[in-house]
C-alpha positions as CSV (number, residue, x, y, z in Angstrom):
1,M,-0.5,-4.2,-15.8
2,F,-3.3,-5.0,-13.4
3,G,-0.7,-6.0,-10.8
4,I,1.0,-2.7,-11.0
5,F,-2.3,-1.0,-10.4
6,V,-3.1,-3.2,-7.4
7,S,0.3,-2.5,-5.9
8,A,-0.1,1.2,-6.3
9,V,-3.5,1.1,-4.7
10,M,-2.1,-0.9,-1.7
11,L,0.7,1.6,-1.3
12,A,-1.8,4.5,-1.5
13,F,-4.1,2.8,1.1
14,G,-1.2,2.3,3.4
15,I,-0.2,6.0,3.2
16,F,-3.9,6.9,3.7
17,L,-4.0,4.8,6.9
18,R,-0.9,6.4,8.2
19,V,-2.0,10.0,7.8
20,T,-5.7,9.8,8.5
21,K,-7.2,11.3,11.6
22,N,-10.5,9.3,11.4
23,P,-11.1,7.5,14.6
24,G,-12.6,4.5,12.7
25,F,-9.2,3.8,11.2
26,A,-7.3,4.3,14.4
27,R,-7.1,0.6,15.2
28,N,-5.7,-0.1,11.8
29,K,-2.8,2.3,12.0
30,K,-0.4,-0.6,12.8
31,M,-1.3,-2.2,9.5
32,A,-0.3,0.9,7.6
33,W,3.4,-0.1,7.5
34,V,2.4,-3.6,6.2
35,F,0.4,-2.1,3.3
36,I,3.2,0.4,2.6
37,A,5.9,-2.2,2.6
38,L,3.9,-4.8,0.5
39,G,2.8,-2.2,-2.0
40,A,6.2,-0.6,-2.4
41,F,8.1,-3.9,-2.8
42,S,5.5,-5.4,-5.1
43,L,5.4,-2.2,-7.2
44,V,9.1,-2.1,-7.5
45,F,9.5,-5.8,-8.5
46,K,6.5,-5.6,-10.9
47,I,8.0,-2.6,-12.7
48,I,11.4,-4.3,-12.9
49,N,9.9,-7.5,-14.3
50,Y,7.4,-5.7,-16.6
51,K,7.6,-7.0,-20.2
């Protein structure tokens, strides 16, 4: 259950990095797709394998 929460937080953080206009996060915009991809794939596979 904790893994699902962490995956969802990574996905949300990636989306936040993508849409933010804050200049402090401007250099991290390239990492947004990495967080989105890792969070989404991890979330999907953790939900599929949830027992």
